[in-house]
């Protein structure tokens, strides 16, 4: 998939990832929290892409971070934080986070829209949904939580279309090996086709839940085109009411559809995004 980058991908996957924070914009701004870090003797700098991101010079226990238990900040890579900016749910709108656990992106979406965002956090794993509840509680945020298979819309959807949908699809995780090196041992070659089939089913099942004029952000932490651009190319060919929305992110690699960050590029996790609009 990446003949010009493969060696760099392997090298970057063996380098320690930075500890990156997401500032809760409902509570304070980034400059104020950076000042709190200085007072606590913690060296940090602003992230380059997400307006909420702060990168620590050295990782610390979250107990040392000012305001962590009070919900001022969360730990989240900048690539994951960007989903909230790209999907940009509007005020008084209805949003679905279709594969929500453990809740980092759920909370980022809620923090990005303080004006009455109605959010449904869906996942098919009840034990992982407990993490979503813990994150929401610490950050003093609210979402409706349902344990269900996203593909089985009849089991959870009330028929009212969503203004926006985040489909952060289950994937091989090949963009985050530096954070989860066990992926090298646990992932098998046939996982790619198995997960690609699930992603295809999720896209087809969730698209009818989106209102006309609404937007779906498809994202993965994979670097494999079968899960990313090829998946979206195939979906656009089959869904005649779907249009690809142009998005721009400095440093991201344009694909036939969507954008790709490779592992370690600008010290970011490997991540893919494609923004779709129902027309």
Short mmCIF file of C-alpha atoms in Angstrom, two decimals:
data_model
loop_
_atom_site.label_atom_id
_atom_site.label_comp_id
_atom_site.label_asym_id
_atom_site.label_seq_id
_atom_site.Cartn_x
_atom_site.Cartn_y
_atom_site.Cartn_z
CA UNK A 1 0.00 0.00 0.00
CA UNK A 2 2.80 2.45 0.82
CA UNK A 3 5.89 1.55 -1.28
CA UNK A 4 7.49 4.95 -0.68
CA UNK A 5 6.86 4.97 3.07
CA UNK A 6 7.02 1.35 4.30
CA UNK A 7 10.43 1.60 5.98
CA UNK A 8 9.55 4.82 7.78
CA UNK A 9 6.26 3.26 8.98
CA UNK A 10 8.17 0.34 10.52
CA UNK A 11 10.68 2.64 12.20
CA UNK A 12 8.05 5.01 13.57
CA UNK A 13 5.97 2.10 14.90
CA UNK A 14 8.91 1.27 17.21
CA UNK A 15 9.26 4.78 18.66
CA UNK A 16 7.50 5.79 21.87
CA UNK A 17 4.41 7.89 21.21
CA UNK A 18 4.01 11.24 23.01
CA UNK A 19 1.47 11.81 25.76
CA UNK A 20 -1.11 14.19 24.32
CA UNK A 21 -3.93 15.93 26.19
CA UNK A 22 -7.32 17.25 25.05
CA UNK A 23 -8.47 20.39 26.85
CA UNK A 24 -12.16 20.43 27.75
CA UNK A 25 -13.29 23.62 25.97
CA UNK A 26 -16.43 23.70 28.08
CA UNK A 27 -14.29 24.31 31.15
CA UNK A 28 -11.25 26.37 30.07
CA UNK A 29 -9.11 27.31 27.08
CA UNK A 30 -5.78 25.81 26.09
CA UNK A 31 -3.63 28.80 27.06
CA UNK A 32 -5.03 28.78 30.59
CA UNK A 33 -4.32 25.09 31.00
CA UNK A 34 -0.78 25.47 29.63
CA UNK A 35 -0.21 28.05 32.39
CA UNK A 36 -1.46 25.53 34.95
CA UNK A 37 1.05 22.98 33.64
CA UNK A 38 3.88 25.52 33.97
CA UNK A 39 2.88 26.13 37.60
CA UNK A 40 2.92 22.37 38.18
CA UNK A 41 6.42 22.08 36.72
CA UNK A 42 5.26 20.11 33.65
CA UNK A 43 6.78 21.10 30.29
CA UNK A 44 4.33 21.05 27.37
CA UNK A 45 3.49 22.74 24.08
CA UNK A 46 0.45 23.29 21.89
CA UNK A 47 -0.45 20.66 19.33
CA UNK A 48 -0.23 21.58 15.66
CA UNK A 49 -3.63 20.53 14.32
CA UNK A 50 -6.35 20.26 16.95
CA UNK A 51 -7.25 23.45 18.81
CA UNK A 52 -7.67 21.44 22.02
CA UNK A 53 -4.36 19.53 21.93
CA UNK A 54 -1.38 19.82 24.25
CA UNK A 55 1.72 17.62 23.94
CA UNK A 56 3.76 16.84 27.04
CA UNK A 57 7.54 16.79 26.80
CA UNK A 58 7.55 13.73 29.06
CA UNK A 59 4.64 11.48 30.04
CA UNK A 60 3.33 11.71 33.62
CA UNK A 61 0.79 9.86 35.69
CA UNK A 62 -2.64 11.42 35.16
CA UNK A 63 -2.81 12.03 38.91
CA UNK A 64 -0.10 14.66 38.46
CA UNK A 65 -2.08 16.59 35.85
CA UNK A 66 -3.86 19.66 37.26
CA UNK A 67 -7.63 19.36 37.01
CA UNK A 68 -7.71 15.82 35.60
CA UNK A 69 -10.12 14.45 38.20
CA UNK A 70 -12.25 17.61 37.81
CA UNK A 71 -12.65 16.99 34.08
CA UNK A 72 -10.52 19.80 32.72
CA UNK A 73 -8.51 17.53 30.42
CA UNK A 74 -8.32 14.04 28.95
CA UNK A 75 -5.54 11.96 27.41
CA UNK A 76 -6.07 11.54 23.65
CA UNK A 77 -3.85 11.61 20.56
CA UNK A 78 -4.29 14.62 18.30
CA UNK A 79 -5.52 12.48 15.38
CA UNK A 80 -8.43 11.25 17.51
CA UNK A 81 -9.22 14.77 18.69
CA UNK A 82 -9.61 15.90 15.08
CA UNK A 83 -12.81 13.89 14.56
CA UNK A 84 -14.78 16.51 16.49
CA UNK A 85 -13.47 19.34 14.30
CA UNK A 86 -14.08 17.40 11.08
CA UNK A 87 -17.62 16.23 11.90
CA UNK A 88 -18.49 19.56 13.60
CA UNK A 89 -21.97 18.73 14.93
CA UNK A 90 -24.19 21.81 15.06
CA UNK A 91 -26.10 23.27 18.02
CA UNK A 92 -29.36 21.54 18.94
CA UNK A 93 -28.47 18.68 16.58
CA UNK A 94 -28.66 14.90 16.90
CA UNK A 95 -25.42 12.93 16.66
CA UNK A 96 -24.58 9.21 16.68
CA UNK A 97 -21.24 7.79 17.81
CA UNK A 98 -21.72 4.32 16.37
CA UNK A 99 -18.70 2.49 17.85
CA UNK A 100 -18.20 4.64 20.90
CA UNK A 101 -16.21 2.69 23.50
CA UNK A 102 -14.09 3.64 25.37
CA UNK A 103 -15.59 7.10 24.87
CA UNK A 104 -12.74 9.45 24.03
CA UNK A 105 -14.29 10.61 20.77
CA UNK A 106 -17.78 10.65 22.34
CA UNK A 107 -16.57 13.15 24.91
CA UNK A 108 -14.60 15.16 22.34
CA UNK A 109 -17.78 15.59 20.28
CA UNK A 110 -19.77 16.74 23.33
CA UNK A 111 -17.04 19.16 24.41
CA UNK A 112 -16.89 20.65 20.91
CA UNK A 113 -20.58 21.63 20.92
CA UNK A 114 -21.74 23.10 24.24
CA UNK A 115 -25.12 24.18 22.80
CA UNK A 116 -27.38 21.24 23.52
CA UNK A 117 -25.94 18.39 21.43
CA UNK A 118 -28.09 15.26 21.67
CA UNK A 119 -25.65 12.37 21.38
CA UNK A 120 -26.26 8.62 21.26
CA UNK A 121 -23.22 6.52 22.21
CA UNK A 122 -23.58 3.02 20.81
CA UNK A 123 -21.37 -0.04 21.27
CA UNK A 124 -21.83 -3.81 21.25
CA UNK A 125 -19.66 -4.45 24.33
CA UNK A 126 -21.27 -3.71 27.70
CA UNK A 127 -18.02 -3.91 29.68
CA UNK A 128 -16.36 -1.39 27.36
CA UNK A 129 -19.39 0.90 27.66
CA UNK A 130 -18.60 1.19 31.36
CA UNK A 131 -15.48 3.13 30.30
CA UNK A 132 -17.73 5.48 28.34
CA UNK A 133 -19.84 6.09 31.45
CA UNK A 134 -16.73 6.73 33.56
CA UNK A 135 -15.38 9.28 31.06
CA UNK A 136 -18.72 11.05 30.79
CA UNK A 137 -19.03 11.22 34.58
CA UNK A 138 -15.53 12.62 35.12
CA UNK A 139 -16.02 15.25 32.41
CA UNK A 140 -19.58 16.09 33.59
CA UNK A 141 -21.06 15.34 30.17
CA UNK A 142 -24.25 13.55 29.15
CA UNK A 143 -25.03 11.09 26.37
CA UNK A 144 -27.59 8.35 25.85
CA UNK A 145 -25.78 5.00 26.02
CA UNK A 146 -27.07 1.84 24.35
CA UNK A 147 -25.44 -1.58 24.10
CA UNK A 148 -26.36 -3.00 20.68
CA UNK A 149 -24.93 -4.12 17.37
CA UNK A 150 -24.80 -0.99 15.20
CA UNK A 151 -25.58 -3.05 12.10
CA UNK A 152 -28.89 -4.22 13.61
CA UNK A 153 -30.56 -0.81 13.44
CA UNK A 154 -33.99 -2.27 14.24
CA UNK A 155 -32.75 -3.12 17.75
CA UNK A 156 -31.75 0.42 18.76
CA UNK A 157 -32.80 3.13 16.24
CA UNK A 158 -36.03 5.02 16.88
CA UNK A 159 -36.39 6.00 13.22
CA UNK A 160 -35.51 9.67 13.74
CA UNK A 161 -32.63 10.58 11.39
CA UNK A 162 -29.33 11.85 12.76
CA UNK A 163 -27.79 15.15 11.71
CA UNK A 164 -24.30 13.66 12.01
CA UNK A 165 -22.77 10.22 12.50
CA UNK A 166 -19.27 9.26 13.60
CA UNK A 167 -18.31 5.80 12.37
CA UNK A 168 -14.93 5.18 13.96
CA UNK A 169 -14.90 1.67 12.59
CA UNK A 170 -13.30 -1.42 14.12
CA UNK A 171 -10.03 -1.99 12.27
CA UNK A 172 -6.62 -3.67 12.36
CA UNK A 173 -5.09 -0.82 14.39
CA UNK A 174 -2.04 -0.82 12.13
CA UNK A 175 -1.66 2.93 12.64
CA UNK A 176 -1.24 2.70 16.42
CA UNK A 177 1.29 -0.13 16.82
CA UNK A 178 3.62 2.26 18.64
CA UNK A 179 0.97 2.51 21.39
CA UNK A 180 -0.12 -1.15 21.21
CA UNK A 181 2.92 -3.21 20.15
CA UNK A 182 1.04 -6.44 20.91
CA UNK A 183 -0.75 -5.85 17.58
CA UNK A 184 2.40 -7.24 15.90
CA UNK A 185 1.81 -10.58 17.61
CA UNK A 186 -1.99 -10.73 17.72
CA UNK A 187 -3.05 -9.51 14.28
CA UNK A 188 -3.39 -12.13 11.52
CA UNK A 189 -3.51 -11.63 7.76
CA UNK A 190 -7.12 -12.79 7.44
CA UNK A 191 -8.18 -10.14 9.98
CA UNK A 192 -7.97 -7.55 7.20
CA UNK A 193 -10.69 -9.07 5.02
CA UNK A 194 -12.81 -9.94 8.07
CA UNK A 195 -12.71 -6.38 9.41
CA UNK A 196 -13.19 -4.86 5.95
CA UNK A 197 -16.42 -6.87 5.64
CA UNK A 198 -17.64 -5.50 8.99
CA UNK A 199 -16.76 -1.94 7.95
CA UNK A 200 -18.70 -2.38 4.71
CA UNK A 201 -21.74 -3.68 6.62
CA UNK A 202 -21.58 -0.78 9.09
CA UNK A 203 -21.47 1.81 6.32
CA UNK A 204 -24.44 0.25 4.54
CA UNK A 205 -26.49 -0.19 7.74
CA UNK A 206 -25.88 3.26 9.23
CA UNK A 207 -26.26 5.35 6.07
CA UNK A 208 -30.10 5.15 6.13
CA UNK A 209 -30.00 6.58 9.69
CA UNK A 210 -28.51 9.85 8.40
CA UNK A 211 -30.82 12.66 7.31
CA UNK A 212 -30.57 14.27 3.89
CA UNK A 213 -27.98 17.01 4.18
CA UNK A 214 -26.38 15.26 7.15
CA UNK A 215 -22.77 14.16 7.35
CA UNK A 216 -20.99 10.96 8.34
CA UNK A 217 -17.32 10.89 9.29
CA UNK A 218 -15.70 7.51 8.62
CA UNK A 219 -12.41 7.03 10.46
CA UNK A 220 -9.97 4.26 11.38
CA UNK A 221 -6.60 3.95 13.09
CA UNK A 222 -5.41 1.78 10.20
CA UNK A 223 -2.92 2.42 7.39
CA UNK A 224 -4.34 -0.29 5.11
CA UNK A 225 -6.18 0.93 2.00
CA UNK A 226 -8.60 -2.03 2.10
CA UNK A 227 -10.01 -0.54 5.32
CA UNK A 228 -9.73 3.08 4.25
CA UNK A 229 -9.76 4.64 0.79
CA UNK A 230 -10.78 1.46 -1.04
CA UNK A 231 -13.62 0.98 1.43
CA UNK A 232 -14.93 4.50 0.77
CA UNK A 233 -14.39 4.22 -3.00
CA UNK A 234 -16.61 1.13 -3.01
CA UNK A 235 -19.24 2.78 -0.82
CA UNK A 236 -19.45 5.88 -3.02
CA UNK A 237 -19.89 3.66 -6.07
CA UNK A 238 -22.84 1.87 -4.46
CA UNK A 239 -24.54 4.73 -2.54
CA UNK A 240 -25.79 7.16 -5.16
CA UNK A 241 -26.95 9.66 -2.51
CA UNK A 242 -23.46 9.89 -0.95
CA UNK A 243 -21.00 12.67 -1.78
CA UNK A 244 -17.41 12.97 -0.60
CA UNK A 245 -16.75 16.27 1.21
CA UNK A 246 -13.31 17.82 0.67
CA UNK A 247 -11.33 18.14 3.88
CA UNK A 248 -7.88 19.62 4.43
CA UNK A 249 -5.41 18.71 7.17
CA UNK A 250 -1.82 20.00 6.99
CA UNK A 251 0.57 17.13 6.32
CA UNK A 252 -2.06 14.49 5.62
CA UNK A 253 -1.66 12.36 2.49
CA UNK A 254 -4.55 12.69 0.00
CA UNK A 255 -6.04 9.35 -1.07
CA UNK A 256 -8.49 8.50 -3.86
CA UNK A 257 -11.05 9.23 -1.14
CA UNK A 258 -10.21 10.86 2.19
CA UNK A 259 -6.97 11.67 3.97
CA UNK A 260 -4.32 9.50 5.64
CA UNK A 261 -1.80 10.21 8.37
CA UNK A 262 0.95 7.60 8.62
CA UNK A 263 2.38 6.57 12.03
CA UNK A 264 4.75 9.11 13.49
CA UNK A 265 4.04 11.68 10.77
CA UNK A 266 4.29 15.01 12.63
CA UNK A 267 4.53 12.70 15.69
CA UNK A 268 0.88 11.67 15.20
CA UNK A 269 -0.80 8.28 15.26
CA UNK A 270 -1.64 6.65 11.95
CA UNK A 271 -5.23 7.62 11.12
CA UNK A 272 -7.65 7.84 8.19
CA UNK A 273 -10.65 10.17 7.64
CA UNK A 274 -13.36 10.44 5.01
CA UNK A 275 -16.26 12.88 5.35
CA UNK A 276 -19.47 11.94 3.53
CA UNK A 277 -22.64 13.97 2.95
CA UNK A 278 -26.09 12.61 2.07
CA UNK A 279 -27.44 14.47 -0.98
#
